[in-house]
PDB file of C-alpha atoms in Angstrom:
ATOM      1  CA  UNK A 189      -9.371  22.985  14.213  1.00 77.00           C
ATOM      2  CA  UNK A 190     -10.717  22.573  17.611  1.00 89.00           C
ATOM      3  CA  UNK A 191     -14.233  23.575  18.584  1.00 94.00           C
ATOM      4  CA  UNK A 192     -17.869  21.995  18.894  1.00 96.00           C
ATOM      5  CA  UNK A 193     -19.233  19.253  16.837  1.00 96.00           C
ATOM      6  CA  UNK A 194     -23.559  18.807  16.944  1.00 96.00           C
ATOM      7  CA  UNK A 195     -24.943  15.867  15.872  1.00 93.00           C
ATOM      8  CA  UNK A 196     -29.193  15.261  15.702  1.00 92.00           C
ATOM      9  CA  UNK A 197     -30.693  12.225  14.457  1.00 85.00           C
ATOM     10  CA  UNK A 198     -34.500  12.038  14.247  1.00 69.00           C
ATOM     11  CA  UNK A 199     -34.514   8.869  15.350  1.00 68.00           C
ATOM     12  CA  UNK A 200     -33.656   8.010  19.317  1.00 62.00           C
ATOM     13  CA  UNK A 201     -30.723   6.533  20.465  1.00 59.00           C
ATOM     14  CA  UNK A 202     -29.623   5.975  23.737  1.00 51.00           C
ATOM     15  CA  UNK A 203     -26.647   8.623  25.102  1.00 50.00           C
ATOM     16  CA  UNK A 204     -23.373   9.331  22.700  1.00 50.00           C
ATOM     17  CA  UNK A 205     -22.644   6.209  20.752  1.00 53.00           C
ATOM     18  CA  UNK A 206     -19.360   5.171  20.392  1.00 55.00           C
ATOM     19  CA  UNK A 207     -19.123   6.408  16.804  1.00 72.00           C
ATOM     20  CA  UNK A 208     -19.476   9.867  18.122  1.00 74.00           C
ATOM     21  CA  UNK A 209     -16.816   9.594  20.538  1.00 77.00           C
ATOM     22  CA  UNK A 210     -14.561   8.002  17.611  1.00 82.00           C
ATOM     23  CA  UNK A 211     -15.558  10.865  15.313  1.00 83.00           C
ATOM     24  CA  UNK A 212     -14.521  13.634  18.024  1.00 88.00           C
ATOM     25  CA  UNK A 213     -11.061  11.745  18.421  1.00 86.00           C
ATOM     26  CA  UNK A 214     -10.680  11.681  14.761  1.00 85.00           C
ATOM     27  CA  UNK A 215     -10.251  15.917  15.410  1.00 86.00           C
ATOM     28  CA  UNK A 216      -8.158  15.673  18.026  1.00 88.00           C
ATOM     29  CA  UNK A 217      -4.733  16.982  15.629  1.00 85.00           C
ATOM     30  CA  UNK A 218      -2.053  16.118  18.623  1.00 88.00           C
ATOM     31  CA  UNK A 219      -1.279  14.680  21.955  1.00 91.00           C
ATOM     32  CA  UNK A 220      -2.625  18.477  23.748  1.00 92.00           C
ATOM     33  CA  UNK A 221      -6.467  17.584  22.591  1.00 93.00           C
ATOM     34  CA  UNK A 222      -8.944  15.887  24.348  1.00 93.00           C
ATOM     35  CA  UNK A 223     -12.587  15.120  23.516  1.00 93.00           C
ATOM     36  CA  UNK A 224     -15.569  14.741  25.367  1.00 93.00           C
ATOM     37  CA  UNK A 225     -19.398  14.919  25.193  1.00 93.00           C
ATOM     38  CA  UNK A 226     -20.596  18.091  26.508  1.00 94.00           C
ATOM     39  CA  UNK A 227     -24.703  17.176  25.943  1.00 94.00           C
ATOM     40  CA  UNK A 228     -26.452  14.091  25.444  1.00 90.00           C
ATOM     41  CA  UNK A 229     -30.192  13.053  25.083  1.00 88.00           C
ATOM     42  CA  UNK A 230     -31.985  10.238  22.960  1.00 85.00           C
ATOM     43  CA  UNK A 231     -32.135  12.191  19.869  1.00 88.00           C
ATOM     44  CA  UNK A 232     -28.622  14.999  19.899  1.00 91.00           C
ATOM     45  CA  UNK A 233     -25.080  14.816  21.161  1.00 93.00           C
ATOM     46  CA  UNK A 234     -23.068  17.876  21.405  1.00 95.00           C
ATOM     47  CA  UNK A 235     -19.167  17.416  21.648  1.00 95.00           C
ATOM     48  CA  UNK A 236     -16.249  19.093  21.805  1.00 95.00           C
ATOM     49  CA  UNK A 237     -12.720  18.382  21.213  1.00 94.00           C
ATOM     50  CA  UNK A 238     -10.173  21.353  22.132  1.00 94.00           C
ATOM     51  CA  UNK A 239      -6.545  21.812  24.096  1.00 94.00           C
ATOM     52  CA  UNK A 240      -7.044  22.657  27.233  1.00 94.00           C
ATOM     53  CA  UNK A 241      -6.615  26.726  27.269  1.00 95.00           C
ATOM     54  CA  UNK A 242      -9.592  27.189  24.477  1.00 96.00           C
ATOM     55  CA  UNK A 243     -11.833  29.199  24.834  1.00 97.00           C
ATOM     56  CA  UNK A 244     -15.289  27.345  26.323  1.00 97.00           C
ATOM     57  CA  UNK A 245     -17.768  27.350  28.644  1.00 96.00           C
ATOM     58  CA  UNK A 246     -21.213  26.236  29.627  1.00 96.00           C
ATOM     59  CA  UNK A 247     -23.466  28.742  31.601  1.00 94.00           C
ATOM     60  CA  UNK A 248     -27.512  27.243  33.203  1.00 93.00           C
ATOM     61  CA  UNK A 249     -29.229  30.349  32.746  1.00 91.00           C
ATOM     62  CA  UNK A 250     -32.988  30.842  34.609  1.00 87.00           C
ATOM     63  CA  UNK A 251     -35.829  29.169  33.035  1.00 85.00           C
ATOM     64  CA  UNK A 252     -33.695  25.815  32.586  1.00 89.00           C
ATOM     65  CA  UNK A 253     -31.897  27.013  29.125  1.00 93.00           C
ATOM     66  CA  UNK A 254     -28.307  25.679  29.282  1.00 95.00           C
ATOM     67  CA  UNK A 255     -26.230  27.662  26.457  1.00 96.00           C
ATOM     68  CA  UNK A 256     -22.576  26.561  25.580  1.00 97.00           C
ATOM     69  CA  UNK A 257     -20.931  28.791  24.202  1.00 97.00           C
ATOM     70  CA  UNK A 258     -17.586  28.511  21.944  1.00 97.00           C
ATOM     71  CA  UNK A 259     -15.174  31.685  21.642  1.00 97.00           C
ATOM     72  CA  UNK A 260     -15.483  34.937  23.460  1.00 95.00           C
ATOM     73  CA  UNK A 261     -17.924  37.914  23.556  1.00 95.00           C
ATOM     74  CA  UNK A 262     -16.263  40.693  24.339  1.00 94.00           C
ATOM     75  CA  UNK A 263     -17.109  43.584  26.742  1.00 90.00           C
ATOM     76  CA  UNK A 264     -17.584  44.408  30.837  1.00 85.00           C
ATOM     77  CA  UNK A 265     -20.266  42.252  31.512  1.00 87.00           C
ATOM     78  CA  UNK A 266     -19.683  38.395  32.107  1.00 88.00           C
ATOM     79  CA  UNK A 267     -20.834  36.285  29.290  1.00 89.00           C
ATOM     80  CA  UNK A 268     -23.280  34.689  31.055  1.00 88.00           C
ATOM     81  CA  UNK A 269     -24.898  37.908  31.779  1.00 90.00           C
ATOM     82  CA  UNK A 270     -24.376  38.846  27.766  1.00 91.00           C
ATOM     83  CA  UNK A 271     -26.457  35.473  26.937  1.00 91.00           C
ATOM     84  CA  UNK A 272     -29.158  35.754  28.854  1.00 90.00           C
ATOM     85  CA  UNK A 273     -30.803  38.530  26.619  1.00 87.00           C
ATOM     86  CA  UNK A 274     -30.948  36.251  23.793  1.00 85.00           C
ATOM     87  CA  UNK A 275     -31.880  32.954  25.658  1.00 83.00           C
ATOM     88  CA  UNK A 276     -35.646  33.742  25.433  1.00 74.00           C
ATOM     89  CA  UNK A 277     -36.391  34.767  21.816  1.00 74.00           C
ATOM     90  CA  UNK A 278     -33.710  32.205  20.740  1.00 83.00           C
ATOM     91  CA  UNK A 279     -36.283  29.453  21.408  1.00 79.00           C
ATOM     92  CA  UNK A 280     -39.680  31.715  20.077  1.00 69.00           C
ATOM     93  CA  UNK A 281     -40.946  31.700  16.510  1.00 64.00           C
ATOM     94  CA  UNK A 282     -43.515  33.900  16.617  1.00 62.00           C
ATOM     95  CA  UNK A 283     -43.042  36.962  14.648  1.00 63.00           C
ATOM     96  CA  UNK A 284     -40.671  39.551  16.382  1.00 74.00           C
ATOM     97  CA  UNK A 285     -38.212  36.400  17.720  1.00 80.00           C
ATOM     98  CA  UNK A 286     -35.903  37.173  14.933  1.00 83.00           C
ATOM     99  CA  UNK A 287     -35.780  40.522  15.463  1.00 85.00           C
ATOM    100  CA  UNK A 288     -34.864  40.580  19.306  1.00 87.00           C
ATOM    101  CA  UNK A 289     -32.118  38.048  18.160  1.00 89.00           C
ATOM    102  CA  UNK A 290     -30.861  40.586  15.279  1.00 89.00           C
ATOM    103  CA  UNK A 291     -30.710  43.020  17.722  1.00 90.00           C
ATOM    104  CA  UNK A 292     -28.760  41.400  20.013  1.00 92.00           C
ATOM    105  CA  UNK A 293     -26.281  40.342  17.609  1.00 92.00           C
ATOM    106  CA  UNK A 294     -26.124  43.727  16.000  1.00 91.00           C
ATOM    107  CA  UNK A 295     -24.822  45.057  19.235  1.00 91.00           C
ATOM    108  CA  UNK A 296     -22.791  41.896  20.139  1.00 93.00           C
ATOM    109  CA  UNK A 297     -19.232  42.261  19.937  1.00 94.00           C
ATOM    110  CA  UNK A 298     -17.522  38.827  19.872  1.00 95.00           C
ATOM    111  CA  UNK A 299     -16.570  35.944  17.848  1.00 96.00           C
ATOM    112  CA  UNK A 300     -18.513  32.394  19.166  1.00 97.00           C
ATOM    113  CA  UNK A 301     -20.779  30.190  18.496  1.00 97.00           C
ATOM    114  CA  UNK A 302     -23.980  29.452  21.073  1.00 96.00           C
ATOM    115  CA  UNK A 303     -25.912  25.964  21.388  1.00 97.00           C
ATOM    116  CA  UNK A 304     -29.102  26.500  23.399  1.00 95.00           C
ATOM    117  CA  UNK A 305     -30.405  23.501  25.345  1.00 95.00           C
ATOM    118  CA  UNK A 306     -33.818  24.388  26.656  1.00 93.00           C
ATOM    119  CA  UNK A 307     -34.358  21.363  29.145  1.00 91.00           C
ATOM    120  CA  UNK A 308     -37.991  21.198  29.720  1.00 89.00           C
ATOM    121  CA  UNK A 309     -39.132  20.894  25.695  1.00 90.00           C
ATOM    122  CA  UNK A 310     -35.766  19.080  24.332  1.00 89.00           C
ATOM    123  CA  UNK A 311     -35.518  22.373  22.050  1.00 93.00           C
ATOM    124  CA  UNK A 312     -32.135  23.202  20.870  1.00 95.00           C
ATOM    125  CA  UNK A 313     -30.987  26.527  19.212  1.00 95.00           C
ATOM    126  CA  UNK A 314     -27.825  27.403  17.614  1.00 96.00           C
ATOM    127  CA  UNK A 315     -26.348  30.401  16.649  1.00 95.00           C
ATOM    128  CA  UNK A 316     -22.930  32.329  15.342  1.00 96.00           C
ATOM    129  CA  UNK A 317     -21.957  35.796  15.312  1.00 95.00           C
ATOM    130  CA  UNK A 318     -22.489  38.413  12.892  1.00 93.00           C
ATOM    131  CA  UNK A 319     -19.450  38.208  11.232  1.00 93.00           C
ATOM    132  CA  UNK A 320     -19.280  34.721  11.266  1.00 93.00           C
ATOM    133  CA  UNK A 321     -15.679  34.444  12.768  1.00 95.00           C
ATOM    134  CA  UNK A 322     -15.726  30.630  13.407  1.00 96.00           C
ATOM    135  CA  UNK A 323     -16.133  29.039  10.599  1.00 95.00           C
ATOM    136  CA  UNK A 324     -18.768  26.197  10.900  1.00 97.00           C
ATOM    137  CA  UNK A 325     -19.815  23.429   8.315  1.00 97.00           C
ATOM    138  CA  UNK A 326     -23.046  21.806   8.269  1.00 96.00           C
ATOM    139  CA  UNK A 327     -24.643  18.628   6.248  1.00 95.00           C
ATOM    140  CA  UNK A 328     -28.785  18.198   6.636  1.00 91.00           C
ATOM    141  CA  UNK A 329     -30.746  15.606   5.299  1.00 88.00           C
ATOM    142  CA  UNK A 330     -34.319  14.567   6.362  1.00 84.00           C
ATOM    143  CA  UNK A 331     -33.005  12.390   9.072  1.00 86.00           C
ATOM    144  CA  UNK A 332     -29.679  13.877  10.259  1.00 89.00           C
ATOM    145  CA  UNK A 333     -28.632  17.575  11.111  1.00 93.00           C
ATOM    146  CA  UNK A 334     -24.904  17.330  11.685  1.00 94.00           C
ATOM    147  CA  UNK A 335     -22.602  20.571  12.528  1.00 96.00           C
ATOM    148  CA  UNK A 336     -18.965  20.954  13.200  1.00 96.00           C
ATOM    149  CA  UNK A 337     -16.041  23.635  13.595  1.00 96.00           C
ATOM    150  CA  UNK A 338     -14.185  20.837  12.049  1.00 95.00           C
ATOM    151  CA  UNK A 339     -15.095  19.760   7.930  1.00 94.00           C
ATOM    152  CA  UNK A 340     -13.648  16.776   8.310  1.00 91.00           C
ATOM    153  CA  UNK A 341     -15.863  15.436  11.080  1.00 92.00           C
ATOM    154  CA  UNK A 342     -19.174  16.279   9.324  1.00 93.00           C
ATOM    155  CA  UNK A 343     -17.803  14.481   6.231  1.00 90.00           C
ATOM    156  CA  UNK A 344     -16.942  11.792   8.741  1.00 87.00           C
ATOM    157  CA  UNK A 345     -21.063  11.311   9.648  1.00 85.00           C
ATOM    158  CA  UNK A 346     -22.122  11.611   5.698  1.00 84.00           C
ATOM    159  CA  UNK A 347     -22.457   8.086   4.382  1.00 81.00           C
ATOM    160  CA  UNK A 348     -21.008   7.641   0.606  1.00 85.00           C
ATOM    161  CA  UNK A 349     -19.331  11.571   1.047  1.00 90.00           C
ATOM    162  CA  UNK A 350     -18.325  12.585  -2.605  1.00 93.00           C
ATOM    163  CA  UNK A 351     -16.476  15.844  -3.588  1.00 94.00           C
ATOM    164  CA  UNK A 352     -18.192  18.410  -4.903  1.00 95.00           C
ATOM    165  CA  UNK A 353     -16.793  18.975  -8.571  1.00 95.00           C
ATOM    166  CA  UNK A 354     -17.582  22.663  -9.216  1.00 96.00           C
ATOM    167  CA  UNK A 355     -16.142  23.884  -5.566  1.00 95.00           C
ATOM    168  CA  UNK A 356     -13.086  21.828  -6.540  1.00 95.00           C
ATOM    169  CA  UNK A 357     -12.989  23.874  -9.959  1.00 96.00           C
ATOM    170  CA  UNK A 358     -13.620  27.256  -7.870  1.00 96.00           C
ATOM    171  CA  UNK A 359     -10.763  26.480  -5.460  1.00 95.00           C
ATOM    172  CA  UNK A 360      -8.512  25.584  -8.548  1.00 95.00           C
ATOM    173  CA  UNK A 361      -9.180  29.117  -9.857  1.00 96.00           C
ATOM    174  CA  UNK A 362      -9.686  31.229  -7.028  1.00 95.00           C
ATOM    175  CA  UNK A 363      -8.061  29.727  -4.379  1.00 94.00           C
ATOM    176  CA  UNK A 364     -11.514  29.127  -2.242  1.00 92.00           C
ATOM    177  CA  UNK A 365     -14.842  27.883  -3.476  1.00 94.00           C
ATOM    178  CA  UNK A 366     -17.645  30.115  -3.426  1.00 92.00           C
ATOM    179  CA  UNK A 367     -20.714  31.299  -1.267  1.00 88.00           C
ATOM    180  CA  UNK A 368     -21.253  28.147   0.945  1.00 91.00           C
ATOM    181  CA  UNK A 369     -19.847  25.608  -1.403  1.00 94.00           C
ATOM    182  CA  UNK A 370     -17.209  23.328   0.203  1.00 96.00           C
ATOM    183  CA  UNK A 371     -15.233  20.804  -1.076  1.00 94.00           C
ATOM    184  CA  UNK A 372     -17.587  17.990  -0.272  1.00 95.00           C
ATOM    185  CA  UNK A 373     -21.453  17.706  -1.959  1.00 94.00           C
ATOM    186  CA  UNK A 374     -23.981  18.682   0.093  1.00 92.00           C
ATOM    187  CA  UNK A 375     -21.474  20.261   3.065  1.00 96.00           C
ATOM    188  CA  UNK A 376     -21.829  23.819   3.173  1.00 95.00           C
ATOM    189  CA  UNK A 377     -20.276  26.572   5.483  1.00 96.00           C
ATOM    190  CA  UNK A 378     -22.691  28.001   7.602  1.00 95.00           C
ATOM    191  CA  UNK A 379     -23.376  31.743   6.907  1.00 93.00           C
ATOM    192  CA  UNK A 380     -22.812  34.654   9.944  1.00 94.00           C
ATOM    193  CA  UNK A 381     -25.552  35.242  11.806  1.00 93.00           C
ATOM    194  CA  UNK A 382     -27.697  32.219  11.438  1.00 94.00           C
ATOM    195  CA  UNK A 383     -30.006  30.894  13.937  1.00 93.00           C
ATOM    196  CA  UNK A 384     -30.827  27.192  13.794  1.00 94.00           C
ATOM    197  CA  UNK A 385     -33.798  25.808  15.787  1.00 93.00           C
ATOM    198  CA  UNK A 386     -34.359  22.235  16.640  1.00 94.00           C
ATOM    199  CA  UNK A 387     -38.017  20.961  18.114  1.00 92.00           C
ATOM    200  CA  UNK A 388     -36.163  17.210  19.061  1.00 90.00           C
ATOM    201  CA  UNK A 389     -39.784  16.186  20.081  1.00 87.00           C
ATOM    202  CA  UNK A 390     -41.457  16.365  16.817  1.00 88.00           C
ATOM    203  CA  UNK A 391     -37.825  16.191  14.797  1.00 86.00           C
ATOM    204  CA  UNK A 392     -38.962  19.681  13.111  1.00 89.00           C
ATOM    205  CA  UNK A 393     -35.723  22.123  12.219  1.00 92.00           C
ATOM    206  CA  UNK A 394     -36.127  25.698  11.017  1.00 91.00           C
ATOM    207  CA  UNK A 395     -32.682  28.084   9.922  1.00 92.00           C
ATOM    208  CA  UNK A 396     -33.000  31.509   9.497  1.00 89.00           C
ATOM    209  CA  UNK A 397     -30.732  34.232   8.939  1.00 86.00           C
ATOM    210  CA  UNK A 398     -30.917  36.295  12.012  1.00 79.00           C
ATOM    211  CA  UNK A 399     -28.702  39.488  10.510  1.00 77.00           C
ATOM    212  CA  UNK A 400     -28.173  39.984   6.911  1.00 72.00           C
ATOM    213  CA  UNK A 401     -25.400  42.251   5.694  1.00 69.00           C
ATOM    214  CA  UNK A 402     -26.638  44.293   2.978  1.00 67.00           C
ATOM    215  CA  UNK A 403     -23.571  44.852   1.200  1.00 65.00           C
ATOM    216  CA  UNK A 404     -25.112  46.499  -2.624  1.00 67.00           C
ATOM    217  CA  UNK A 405     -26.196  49.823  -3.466  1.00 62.00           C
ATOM    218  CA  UNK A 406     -27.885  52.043  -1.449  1.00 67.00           C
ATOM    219  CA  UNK A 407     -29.788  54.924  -1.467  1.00 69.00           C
ATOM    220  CA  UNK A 408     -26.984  57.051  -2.815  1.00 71.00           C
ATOM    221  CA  UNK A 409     -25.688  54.873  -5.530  1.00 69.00           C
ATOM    222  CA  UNK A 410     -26.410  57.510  -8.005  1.00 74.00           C
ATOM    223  CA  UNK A 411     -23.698  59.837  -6.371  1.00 76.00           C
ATOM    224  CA  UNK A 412     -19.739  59.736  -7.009  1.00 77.00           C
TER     225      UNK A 412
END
């Protein structure tokens, strides 16, 4: 499917190696895709490979955060209006960050995903919608963060990729594995409303569920 593709390694490298450019192409499905990098700095590359009429954009907010955004958010006022609520908190972990963010998303309509560049610190943020329309697989280890629209690229970056037997056993029975389970070990789909922040300078990431659904009982369970 087409869409972005995020790949951080704690150690530096020099601009978008050509691995990462081979690893877009490898998502490009037919002649109408095209891939490029879209970011670049010693330690991240952000790419995207899409046709040309998808959905994508990349708005410089004030304060020198750059957020790319994937999909649409819906509503009168311009996305890049619609981001710059969020682009503050996104990159704050002080208690109360998570909150403004929930908020936001709570009274988001849309279906994207965001990756926050703030320029200055090398601090990235990334983060879905509530509902988690996109679907977006993810592999971490302690040297690599790699995230993609498309499963087959993040399998792509894992070194000696294996299937994951229960998912396979799941999707055998049910038709889909379950929770975040994929069919490769140690790739999981990301969950809706998850906010992912990279410090690139000291090679620290924190995930946190901005919004969580609280499907179970409630207060009236005890009622017909």
């Amino acid at each position: 499917m087409p869409g972005l593709s995020f790949h951080c390694d704690l150690q530096p490298r020099r601009g978008a190696p050509e691995d990462a450019l081979a690893a877009l192409r490898s998502v490009c499905h037919d002649e109408r895709y095209a891939s490029r990098v879209v970011a670049q700095a010693p330690s991240y590359w952000l790419g995207l490979s899409a046709y040309p009429e998808y959905p994508f954009a990349s708005h410089r907010l004030d304060g020198g955060v750059v957020i790319h955004l994937e999909g649409r958010i819906y509503g009168e006022r311009p996305a890049a209006a619609a981001l710059a609520e969020p682009a503050r908190p996104i990159f704050r972990e002080e208690d109360g960050a998570d909150a403004a963010l929930a908020r936001w998303l709570r009274d988001t309509d849309g279906e994207f995903v965001a990756v926050a560049e703030h320029l200055a610190s090398g601090r990235i943020a990334i983060v879905n919608d509530a509902l988690g329309r996109l679907p977006l697989y993810c592999h971490r280890t302690a040297q690599r963060f790699v995230l993609s629209r498309e499963i087959g690229l993040v399998a792509r970056c894992v070194a000696d990729i294996r299937f994951d037997r229960m998912a396979l056993a799941q999707h055998l029975a049910l038709g889909f594995p379950l929770g975040e389970r994929t069919l490769f070990e140690g790739v999981e789909r990301l969950a809706p409303a998850v906010c992912i922040r990279i410090d690139t300078a000291r090679g620290a990431l924190r995930r946190s569920n901005a919004l969580a659904l609280d499907l179970g009982a409630g207060g009236e369970a005890d009622h017909s």
